[in-house]
Coordinates of C-alpha atoms and ligand atoms in Angstrom, one line a residue:
M282 CA 27.9 -33.4 -12.1
C283 CA 25.8 -32.0 -9.5
R284 CA 22.1 -31.6 -9.7
R285 CA 20.3 -29.6 -7.0
S286 CA 17.4 -30.4 -4.6
L287 CA 14.1 -29.5 -6.0
F288 CA 11.6 -31.3 -4.1
P289 CA 10.0 -29.0 -1.5
Q290 CA 10.0 -31.0 1.8
L291 CA 12.9 -32.7 1.4
L292 CA 16.8 -31.7 1.0
K293 CA 17.4 -34.5 -1.4
R294 CA 15.6 -36.2 -4.4
T295 CA 16.3 -38.5 -7.2
I296 CA 17.5 -37.6 -10.6
K297 CA 18.3 -39.2 -13.9
P298 CA 21.9 -38.8 -14.2
N299 CA 22.3 -36.9 -17.4
G300 CA 19.1 -38.1 -18.9
G301 CA 20.2 -41.9 -18.4
A302 CA 18.1 -44.8 -17.7
A303 CA 15.5 -44.6 -15.2
D304 CA 17.0 -47.3 -13.0
R305 CA 20.4 -45.5 -12.5
R306 CA 18.9 -43.0 -10.3
S307 CA 20.8 -41.1 -7.8
I308 CA 20.2 -38.5 -4.8
F309 CA 22.2 -35.6 -3.8
L310 CA 22.2 -34.4 -0.2
W311 CA 23.4 -31.1 1.3
G312 CA 26.4 -31.5 3.3
Q313 CA 26.4 -30.4 6.9
D314 CA 29.0 -27.6 6.0
D315 CA 26.3 -25.9 4.0
L316 CA 28.5 -26.0 1.1
H317 CA 28.8 -29.3 -0.5
F318 CA 26.4 -32.1 -2.3
A319 CA 27.1 -35.5 -1.4
R320 CA 25.9 -38.0 -4.0
V321 CA 24.4 -41.3 -3.1
N322 CA 22.5 -44.3 -4.6
V323 CA 18.7 -44.5 -3.9
E324 CA 19.1 -47.9 -1.7
Q325 CA 21.7 -45.6 0.4
A326 CA 19.2 -42.9 0.7
A327 CA 16.5 -44.9 2.0
Y328 CA 18.5 -45.4 4.9
I329 CA 19.6 -41.9 5.4
G330 CA 16.1 -40.2 4.9
S331 CA 12.6 -40.1 3.9
A332 CA 12.9 -40.5 0.2
Q333 CA 11.4 -43.4 -1.2
P334 CA 13.2 -46.3 -2.9
A335 CA 12.5 -45.6 -6.5
D336 CA 11.3 -49.1 -7.1
S337 CA 8.0 -48.6 -5.5
I338 CA 6.7 -46.1 -8.2
R339 CA 9.0 -46.2 -11.0
R340 CA 8.1 -47.8 -14.4
S341 CA 7.2 -51.4 -13.7
N342 CA 7.5 -54.4 -16.0
E343 CA 3.8 -54.5 -16.5
M344 CA 3.6 -51.2 -18.1
S345 CA 4.5 -50.6 -21.8
P346 CA 7.1 -48.4 -23.0
N347 CA 4.8 -46.0 -24.0
T348 CA 2.9 -45.6 -20.5
L349 CA 3.2 -41.8 -19.6
L350 CA 4.5 -41.0 -16.1
T351 CA 3.3 -38.0 -13.9
I352 CA 5.9 -35.8 -12.8
G353 CA 5.5 -37.3 -9.5
Q354 CA 6.3 -40.7 -10.5
Q355 CA 9.1 -39.7 -12.5
F356 CA 10.8 -38.6 -9.5
S357 CA 9.5 -41.5 -7.1
R358 CA 7.2 -39.7 -5.1
R359 CA 3.5 -38.9 -5.0
S360 CA 2.6 -35.7 -6.9
W361 CA 1.5 -32.6 -5.2
A362 CA -1.0 -29.8 -6.7
E363 CA -1.7 -26.5 -6.0
P364 CA -3.8 -25.4 -2.7
W365 CA -6.5 -23.6 -4.8
K366 CA -8.9 -23.9 -7.9
I367 CA -9.2 -21.5 -10.6
K368 CA -12.7 -19.4 -10.4
M369 CA -12.0 -16.9 -13.3
V370 CA -9.9 -16.6 -15.9
E371 CA -7.9 -14.2 -18.4
P372 CA -7.7 -15.0 -21.9
L373 CA -4.3 -15.0 -23.4
H374 CA -3.4 -14.1 -26.8
M375 CA -0.4 -16.0 -28.8
S376 CA 0.8 -13.8 -31.5
S377 CA 2.9 -14.6 -34.6
R378 CA 6.4 -14.4 -34.7
E379 CA 6.1 -11.3 -37.3
E380 CA 3.8 -9.7 -34.9
R381 CA 6.5 -10.1 -32.2
E382 CA 9.3 -8.6 -34.4
K383 CA 7.1 -5.6 -34.9
A384 CA 6.6 -5.2 -31.3
L385 CA 9.9 -5.8 -30.2
H386 CA 11.5 -3.2 -32.6
K387 CA 8.7 -0.8 -31.3
A388 CA 9.8 -1.4 -27.9
G389 CA 13.4 -0.9 -28.6
F390 CA 14.5 -4.3 -27.7
N391 CA 13.3 -3.6 -23.9
T392 CA 10.7 -5.9 -22.7
F393 CA 9.5 -3.1 -20.3
L394 CA 8.6 -1.3 -23.1
L395 CA 6.4 -4.0 -24.4
R396 CA 2.6 -3.5 -24.4
S397 CA 1.2 -6.5 -22.1
D398 CA -1.2 -7.2 -25.2
D399 CA 1.7 -8.4 -27.2
V400 CA 2.7 -10.8 -24.5
Y401 CA 1.8 -14.6 -24.3
I402 CA 3.1 -15.6 -20.9
D403 CA 4.3 -12.7 -18.7
L404 CA 7.2 -13.5 -16.6
L405 CA 8.6 -9.8 -16.3
T406 CA 8.0 -9.7 -12.6
D407 CA 6.1 -11.1 -9.5
S408 CA 5.5 -7.7 -8.6
G409 CA 1.7 -7.1 -8.2
T410 CA 1.1 -9.7 -11.0
G411 CA -0.2 -12.3 -8.6
A412 CA -4.0 -13.6 -8.4
M413 CA -6.0 -12.5 -5.3
S414 CA -8.1 -14.9 -3.5
D415 CA -11.9 -14.9 -3.4
R416 CA -11.5 -13.6 0.2
Q417 CA -9.2 -10.6 -1.0
W418 CA -11.8 -9.7 -3.7
A419 CA -14.5 -10.0 -0.8
G420 CA -12.3 -7.8 1.1
M421 CA -12.3 -5.2 -1.5
M422 CA -15.9 -4.7 -1.3
L423 CA -15.4 -3.6 2.5
G424 CA -13.1 -1.0 1.9
D425 CA -13.7 1.9 3.8
E426 CA -12.7 4.9 1.7
A427 CA -12.5 7.6 4.4
Y428 CA -9.7 9.9 4.1
A429 CA -8.7 9.4 7.8
G430 CA -8.9 6.5 10.1
S431 CA -10.1 4.0 7.5
R432 CA -10.9 0.7 9.6
N433 CA -8.9 -0.9 6.7
F434 CA -5.8 0.5 7.8
Y435 CA -6.2 -1.1 11.2
H436 CA -6.8 -4.4 10.0
L437 CA -3.6 -3.9 8.2
E438 CA -1.7 -2.5 11.2
S439 CA -2.9 -5.6 13.0
A440 CA -1.8 -8.1 10.3
V441 CA 1.5 -6.7 10.3
Q442 CA 2.0 -6.6 14.0
K443 CA 0.7 -10.1 14.3
F444 CA 2.9 -11.7 11.4
Y445 CA 5.9 -9.6 11.3
G446 CA 6.0 -8.4 14.8
Y447 CA 6.7 -4.7 14.7
K448 CA 5.0 -2.1 16.8
Y449 CA 4.4 0.8 14.4
I450 CA 3.3 0.8 10.8
V451 CA 3.1 3.4 8.0
P452 CA 1.4 2.3 5.0
T453 CA 2.6 3.5 1.4
H454 CA 1.8 2.9 -2.1
Q455 CA 4.6 0.4 -2.9
G456 CA 7.9 -0.7 -1.6
R457 CA 9.8 2.3 -3.2
G458 CA 7.8 4.7 -1.3
A459 CA 8.8 3.0 1.9
E460 CA 12.1 3.0 0.5
H461 CA 12.0 6.8 0.0
L462 CA 11.0 7.6 3.5
I463 CA 13.1 5.2 5.4
S464 CA 16.2 6.6 3.3
K465 CA 15.3 10.3 4.0
V466 CA 14.9 9.6 7.7
A467 CA 17.8 7.4 8.5
I468 CA 20.6 8.4 6.2
K469 CA 22.7 11.4 6.6
P470 CA 24.9 12.6 3.5
G471 CA 28.0 10.5 3.3
Q472 CA 27.1 7.8 5.6
Y473 CA 27.6 4.3 4.3
V474 CA 24.8 1.9 4.0
P475 CA 26.2 -2.0 3.8
G476 CA 23.7 -4.4 2.2
N477 CA 23.5 -8.1 0.9
M478 CA 23.7 -7.1 -2.7
Y479 CA 22.2 -4.0 -4.1
F480 CA 18.6 -3.8 -5.3
T481 CA 17.9 -1.1 -7.8
T482 CA 15.2 0.9 -6.2
T483 CA 16.6 0.4 -2.7
R484 CA 20.2 1.5 -3.6
L485 CA 18.7 4.7 -5.6
H486 CA 17.0 5.7 -2.7
Q487 CA 19.8 5.3 -0.4
E488 CA 22.0 7.4 -3.0
L489 CA 19.4 10.1 -3.6
A490 CA 19.6 10.4 0.4
G491 CA 23.1 11.0 0.4
G492 CA 24.4 7.4 1.3
I493 CA 27.1 5.5 -0.4
F494 CA 26.0 1.7 -0.9
V495 CA 28.4 -0.9 0.1
D496 CA 28.1 -4.7 -1.0
V497 CA 28.9 -7.1 2.0
I498 CA 27.0 -10.3 0.8
I499 CA 29.0 -13.5 0.8
D500 CA 31.4 -14.2 -2.2
E501 CA 29.3 -17.1 -3.4
A502 CA 26.3 -14.8 -4.1
H503 CA 28.1 -13.6 -7.1
D504 CA 28.7 -17.0 -8.5
P505 CA 25.8 -18.7 -10.4
Q506 CA 27.1 -22.4 -10.1
I507 CA 28.2 -22.4 -6.4
L508 CA 25.7 -24.4 -4.3
H509 CA 25.1 -22.8 -0.9
P510 CA 21.8 -22.9 1.0
F511 CA 22.0 -19.4 2.0
K512 CA 23.7 -17.4 -0.9
G513 CA 21.9 -14.2 0.7
N514 CA 23.9 -14.2 3.9
I515 CA 25.7 -11.2 4.9
D516 CA 29.7 -11.6 5.2
L517 CA 30.2 -10.5 8.8
D518 CA 34.0 -10.1 8.2
K519 CA 33.4 -7.5 5.2
L520 CA 30.9 -5.5 7.4
E521 CA 33.4 -5.6 10.4
T522 CA 36.0 -4.4 8.1
L523 CA 33.9 -1.6 6.7
I524 CA 32.7 -0.5 10.2
K525 CA 36.4 -0.8 11.4
R526 CA 37.6 1.4 8.7
E527 CA 34.8 4.0 8.4
G528 CA 33.6 4.2 12.1
A529 CA 30.4 2.9 13.5
D530 CA 29.0 6.6 13.3
N531 CA 29.4 6.7 9.5
I532 CA 27.3 3.7 9.1
A533 CA 23.4 4.6 8.5
Y534 CA 22.1 1.3 9.2
V535 CA 22.8 -2.2 7.8
S536 CA 20.3 -3.1 5.0
V537 CA 19.4 -6.8 4.8
A538 CA 16.9 -8.4 2.3
G539 CA 15.3 -11.5 2.8
T540 CA 15.7 -13.8 -0.3
V541 CA 18.0 -11.5 -2.3
N542 CA 16.2 -10.5 -5.6
M543 CA 19.4 -9.9 -7.7
A544 CA 21.5 -12.9 -6.5
G545 CA 18.5 -15.2 -7.8
G546 CA 16.1 -15.1 -4.8
Q547 CA 18.7 -16.3 -2.5
P548 CA 17.7 -16.7 1.3
V549 CA 19.5 -15.3 4.5
S550 CA 19.8 -18.1 7.5
M551 CA 18.5 -17.5 10.7
A552 CA 22.1 -18.0 12.0
N553 CA 23.2 -15.1 9.8
I554 CA 20.6 -12.7 11.1
K555 CA 21.4 -13.6 14.5
D556 CA 24.9 -13.0 14.2
L557 CA 24.3 -9.8 12.3
R558 CA 22.0 -8.9 15.3
D559 CA 24.8 -9.1 17.8
L560 CA 27.6 -7.3 15.6
T561 CA 25.3 -4.3 14.8
K562 CA 24.2 -4.3 18.7
R563 CA 28.0 -4.4 19.6
H564 CA 28.5 -1.4 17.4
G565 CA 25.4 0.5 18.2
I566 CA 24.1 0.2 14.5
K567 CA 20.6 -0.2 13.4
L568 CA 19.5 -3.3 11.4
F569 CA 16.7 -2.7 8.8
L570 CA 15.2 -5.3 6.8
D571 CA 13.6 -5.4 3.2
A572 CA 10.8 -7.8 4.0
T573 CA 9.3 -7.9 0.5
R574 CA 10.1 -11.7 0.2
M575 CA 10.6 -12.6 3.5
V576 CA 7.9 -15.1 3.6
E577 CA 10.0 -17.0 0.9
N578 CA 12.8 -16.9 3.0
A579 CA 11.3 -18.4 5.9
F580 CA 10.2 -21.4 3.6
F581 CA 14.2 -21.8 3.1
I582 CA 14.9 -21.7 6.5
Q583 CA 12.2 -24.3 7.3
E584 CA 13.6 -26.6 4.5
R585 CA 17.3 -26.2 5.1
E586 CA 18.2 -25.2 8.7
D587 CA 18.8 -27.2 11.7
G588 CA 15.9 -26.7 14.1
Y589 CA 13.3 -25.2 11.8
A590 CA 11.7 -28.1 10.2
D591 CA 8.9 -28.5 12.5
K592 CA 8.3 -24.7 12.9
S593 CA 5.8 -23.0 10.9
I594 CA 6.4 -20.3 8.3
A595 CA 4.4 -17.8 10.5
E596 CA 6.8 -18.6 13.4
I597 CA 9.9 -18.4 11.3
L598 CA 8.8 -15.2 10.0
R599 CA 8.3 -13.5 13.3
E600 CA 11.4 -14.8 14.7
F601 CA 13.4 -13.6 11.6
C602 CA 11.9 -10.1 11.8
G603 CA 12.6 -10.1 15.6
Y604 CA 16.2 -9.8 14.9
S605 CA 15.7 -6.2 13.2
D606 CA 14.8 -2.8 14.1
A607 CA 12.6 -1.9 11.1
A608 CA 11.3 -3.2 7.7
W609 CA 10.1 -1.9 4.7
M610 CA 8.0 -3.9 2.4
S611 CA 6.4 -4.1 -1.1
A612 CA 3.3 -5.9 -0.5
K613 CA 3.1 -6.6 -4.3
K614 CA 5.2 -9.6 -3.8
D615 CA 4.6 -12.1 -0.9
S616 CA 1.6 -10.4 0.4
L617 CA -0.5 -11.3 -3.0
V618 CA -1.7 -8.0 -3.8
N619 CA -1.6 -5.7 -7.0
I620 CA -0.5 -2.8 -5.2
G621 CA 0.8 -1.6 -1.6
G622 CA 3.5 -1.5 0.7
W623 CA 4.2 -0.5 4.3
L624 CA 7.1 0.7 6.6
A625 CA 7.3 -0.6 10.0
V626 CA 9.4 0.4 13.2
N627 CA 9.8 -0.4 16.8
D628 CA 11.4 3.3 17.6
E629 CA 8.6 5.6 18.6
E630 CA 10.8 8.7 17.7
M631 CA 11.3 7.3 14.4
F632 CA 7.8 6.6 13.7
E633 CA 6.9 9.9 14.5
E634 CA 9.2 11.3 11.8
L635 CA 8.0 8.9 9.3
R636 CA 4.5 9.4 9.8
N637 CA 5.3 13.0 9.3
L638 CA 6.8 12.5 6.2
V639 CA 4.4 10.1 4.7
V640 CA 1.9 12.9 4.4
V641 CA 4.3 14.8 2.3
Y642 CA 5.2 12.0 -0.3
E643 CA 2.4 9.3 -0.1
G644 CA -0.9 10.4 1.8
L645 CA -2.3 10.4 5.3
H646 CA -0.8 8.1 7.9
T647 CA -3.7 5.9 7.5
Y648 CA -3.8 5.3 3.7
G649 CA -0.3 6.1 2.5
G650 CA -1.5 6.7 -0.9
L651 CA -3.7 3.4 -1.2
A652 CA -7.5 3.0 -1.2
G653 CA -9.2 1.5 1.9
R654 CA -9.9 -1.6 -0.4
D655 CA -6.1 -2.2 -1.1
L656 CA -5.3 -1.8 2.7
E657 CA -8.0 -4.6 3.3
A658 CA -6.8 -6.9 0.5
M659 CA -3.3 -6.4 1.7
A660 CA -4.5 -7.3 5.5
I661 CA -5.9 -10.6 4.2
G662 CA -3.1 -11.4 1.9
I663 CA -0.6 -11.3 4.5
A664 CA -2.5 -14.0 6.5
E665 CA -2.7 -16.0 3.3
S666 CA 0.9 -15.6 2.5
V667 CA 2.0 -17.6 5.5
Q668 CA 0.1 -20.5 5.1
D669 CA 2.8 -23.5 4.7
E670 CA 0.7 -25.0 1.9
H671 CA 0.7 -22.0 -0.1
I672 CA 4.4 -21.2 0.0
Q673 CA 5.3 -24.8 -0.5
S674 CA 3.4 -24.7 -3.9
R675 CA 4.6 -21.5 -4.8
I676 CA 8.3 -22.3 -4.3
G677 CA 7.6 -25.8 -5.8
Q678 CA 6.3 -24.4 -9.2
V679 CA 9.5 -22.2 -9.5
R680 CA 11.6 -25.4 -8.8
Y681 CA 9.7 -27.3 -11.5
L682 CA 10.7 -24.9 -14.0
G683 CA 14.3 -24.9 -12.8
E684 CA 14.3 -28.8 -12.7
L685 CA 13.1 -29.0 -16.3
L686 CA 16.0 -26.5 -17.5
T687 CA 18.5 -28.2 -15.3
T688 CA 18.2 -31.6 -16.6
W689 CA 18.6 -30.3 -20.0
N690 CA 21.7 -28.5 -19.1
I691 CA 20.7 -25.1 -19.6
P692 CA 22.8 -22.7 -17.5
I693 CA 20.6 -21.3 -14.5
V694 CA 21.5 -19.9 -11.1
H695 CA 22.0 -22.5 -8.5
P696 CA 20.4 -23.2 -6.2
V697 CA 17.0 -22.3 -7.3
G698 CA 15.5 -19.4 -5.4
G699 CA 12.3 -18.3 -4.2
H700 CA 10.6 -16.3 -7.0
A701 CA 12.2 -16.7 -10.5
I702 CA 14.6 -19.0 -12.5
F703 CA 17.6 -16.8 -13.5
L704 CA 19.2 -17.9 -16.8
D705 CA 23.1 -17.3 -16.6
A706 CA 23.3 -15.1 -20.1
K707 CA 27.1 -15.1 -19.7
A708 CA 27.3 -18.8 -19.8
F709 CA 24.3 -18.8 -22.6
Y710 CA 26.0 -16.5 -24.8
P711 CA 29.8 -16.8 -24.3
Q712 CA 30.6 -15.3 -27.5
L713 CA 29.1 -11.9 -26.1
E714 CA 31.0 -9.4 -24.2
Q715 CA 29.1 -7.9 -21.6
I716 CA 28.9 -4.4 -23.2
K717 CA 26.9 -6.2 -25.7
F718 CA 24.0 -6.7 -23.3
P719 CA 23.8 -10.6 -23.3
A720 CA 20.8 -10.7 -20.7
Q721 CA 18.9 -8.2 -22.6
T722 CA 19.5 -10.0 -25.8
L723 CA 18.4 -13.1 -24.0
A724 CA 15.0 -11.6 -23.0
A725 CA 14.8 -10.1 -26.5
E726 CA 15.4 -13.8 -28.1
L727 CA 12.9 -15.5 -25.8
Y728 CA 10.0 -13.0 -26.4
L729 CA 10.8 -13.3 -30.5
D730 CA 10.5 -17.2 -30.1
S731 CA 7.4 -17.5 -28.2
G732 CA 6.2 -14.3 -26.7
I733 CA 7.3 -15.0 -23.1
R734 CA 8.5 -11.6 -21.5
S735 CA 11.5 -12.0 -19.1
M736 CA 13.6 -9.1 -17.5
E737 CA 17.1 -8.1 -17.7
R738 CA 19.2 -8.2 -14.7
G739 CA 22.8 -7.6 -15.7
I740 CA 24.8 -4.8 -17.1
A741 CA 21.6 -2.7 -17.9
S742 CA 20.2 -3.0 -14.5
A743 CA 23.3 -2.3 -12.7
G744 CA 23.4 1.1 -14.1
R745 CA 26.5 3.3 -13.7
N746 CA 28.9 4.2 -10.9
A747 CA 27.6 7.3 -9.3
E748 CA 31.2 8.8 -8.7
T749 CA 33.0 7.7 -12.2
G750 CA 29.9 7.6 -14.2
D751 CA 31.3 4.2 -16.1
H752 CA 29.0 1.2 -16.3
N753 CA 28.9 -0.9 -13.3
Y754 CA 29.9 -4.5 -14.6
P755 CA 28.2 -6.9 -12.3
K756 CA 29.6 -10.5 -12.0
L757 CA 26.0 -11.9 -12.6
E758 CA 24.5 -11.4 -15.9
L759 CA 21.0 -12.6 -15.7
T760 CA 17.7 -13.0 -17.3
R761 CA 14.8 -13.5 -15.0
L762 CA 11.8 -15.7 -15.5
T763 CA 9.7 -14.6 -12.8
I764 CA 7.0 -16.5 -11.6
P765 CA 3.5 -14.6 -10.5
R766 CA 1.8 -16.1 -7.6
R767 CA -1.3 -18.1 -8.1
V768 CA -1.4 -17.3 -12.0
Y769 CA 0.1 -19.9 -14.3
T770 CA -0.1 -23.6 -14.4
Q771 CA 2.5 -26.4 -15.0
A772 CA 1.5 -26.4 -18.7
H773 CA 2.6 -22.8 -18.7
M774 CA 6.3 -23.9 -17.0
D775 CA 6.4 -26.4 -19.9
V776 CA 5.8 -24.0 -22.7
V777 CA 8.4 -21.8 -21.1
A778 CA 11.0 -24.5 -20.6
E779 CA 10.7 -25.5 -24.4
S780 CA 11.1 -21.9 -25.6
V781 CA 14.0 -21.4 -23.5
R782 CA 15.5 -24.6 -25.0
A783 CA 14.7 -23.5 -28.4
V784 CA 16.5 -20.2 -27.8
Y785 CA 19.4 -22.2 -26.3
E786 CA 20.0 -24.3 -29.3
N787 CA 20.0 -21.3 -31.6
R788 CA 22.6 -19.6 -29.1
D789 CA 25.5 -19.3 -31.5
Q790 CA 23.6 -16.9 -34.1
T791 CA 23.1 -14.2 -31.5
R792 CA 25.5 -10.9 -31.8
G793 CA 24.1 -8.9 -29.1
L794 CA 22.6 -5.4 -28.6
K795 CA 23.6 -1.7 -28.1
M796 CA 22.2 0.8 -26.0
V797 CA 20.8 3.8 -28.1
H798 CA 18.9 5.7 -25.3
E799 CA 19.8 5.8 -21.9
P800 CA 17.7 7.6 -19.1
K801 CA 19.2 9.1 -16.1
Y802 CA 17.5 6.9 -13.3
L803 CA 16.9 3.3 -13.3
R804 CA 17.8 3.3 -17.1
F805 CA 16.9 -0.5 -17.5
F806 CA 13.0 0.6 -17.5
Q807 CA 13.1 2.8 -20.4
A808 CA 16.3 2.3 -22.2
R809 CA 16.1 1.4 -25.8
F810 CA 18.4 -0.9 -27.9
E811 CA 19.5 -1.9 -31.4
R812 CA 20.8 -5.1 -32.8
L813 CA 24.4 -5.3 -33.3
Ligands
LIG1115 C1 10.8 -6.7 -9.2 F1 13.0 -4.2 -12.5 N1 10.9 -5.5 -7.2 O1 11.3 -7.6 -8.3 P1 8.3 -1.6 -5.4 N2 12.8 -4.3 -2.7 C2 12.8 -5.6 -3.2 C3 11.9 -5.7 -4.8 O2 12.3 -6.9 -5.2 C4 11.2 -4.5 -5.0 C5 11.3 -3.4 -4.2 C6 12.1 -3.3 -3.2 C7 10.3 -5.5 -8.5 C8 9.5 -4.6 -9.1 C9 10.9 -3.8 -9.7 O3 14.4 -2.9 -11.4 C10 13.1 -2.9 -10.7 O4 6.8 -2.1 -4.8 C11 13.3 -6.8 -3.0 O5 8.4 -2.3 -6.9 O6 8.3 -0.2 -5.5 C12 10.5 -4.5 -6.3 O7 9.3 -2.5 -4.4 C13 10.5 -2.2 -4.7 C14 11.5 -4.2 -10.8 C15 11.5 -2.8 -9.0 C16 12.6 -3.7 -11.5 C17 12.6 -2.4 -9.5 O8 10.1 -7.1 -10.2

């Protein structure tokens, strides 16, 4: 059975096949065709690439059987650590199972409705939950709270121009504020908006503006087990078929997201965005980017795509954005802030429209609903986010958790993506039909076991078909363990992994949930459930 690459700098690593003896190690290599993994033994691998032969570090004869090995030693490499140290701590509270039962009932079995005081390790989201650096906090003290023309806005503008490369910037209070504005300006009612899998708020704003979302992601993205290094890619044939069928005039723009959230944080390749650029240019269609986790996407390009291993994350980010006409951003993710977002465009006319509209919905065009201090923290966060060592440790931590679960044969989405581990709830609970909300159920069970908060990303999140009113039944029924940036340690990851395993061992007893309250928009945020 295949195991995946989880070692930050390499496309290969050693594993113990099915927990076997340490000396029966093998290495998996990504195939040149981007689709297959080859399995070779350690000695072969030493010739093929830079992996160290296991002999150099693994348990030696002088060690007693009880000698503890570090994680690095277990994988025949030197360990790495986070490129920061902790200056301030926030105490955590571990509740009793009885308290959690009560809290979960009160929350209608919806982790969004729990109080954070009732949560132990909070993996609901990586959105706005990261730890800011000492520099960002210092920047908060330099907030220029002028209503108009705050100097912090100009710092943000320069940072976006420098690292993302767009000409004109409009700040917004967060990502969906930007989605709202761009959808209003760029979509005419009845137009199609093809994209690489839906995202909840993005699709809703496109639909509220009269657009019709069409999923044109490659088929592999809908299968949690298929190994593909760029599962976020757009299927150019699907897109071209849509353009031919509906006509280029009826396509508002192509909406491409870097590391596709709902697919498991899966990246888009540079080759794909280049091809997409050519295709859209040929048809005179605009290409807009959801840049929310584009820095993480750049990491995967550096790691996996020919010709990018020696380029910096900052260079890759700039190049990728250069193939798009505009972008929107939830800075609460990559940019390491608790609140903030922006829109950026190259077209002056469009900028004028956006900058006019932002004053209606968000605030003046130099603050967009944010305080000056928020703008400053964002400007500093952008520069920190593109540092190679930051992104390596960020994704390395996610992989560490994925690694543990994979070696324990717990079903997760493969390959492991950028911001989260996605548990495959369909495989976890094969006894539950999708209408019994397996992913919601799994989130509830995890919380009950250990106070860990995760998020449903399945049928509840997918909502209803705008025309027929039926539930959408997404192929992926996932529970997301989202890792906030610079917040938790490796020990927290161990606790999380053990809790997932405990829930997995009791999976047969689970009967699922039914929805008893369903809000009209983005129902998953406030829906309530009961046990079946
Ligand atoms: C998240 F359950 N993401 O992943 P805003 N684009 C992308 C996002 O991931 C994103 C936004 C735009 C969240 C928060 C969230 O269904 C949910 O700053 C790729 O949150 O407005 C947000 O950015 C919107 C959680 C959003 C959800 C919607 O946790």
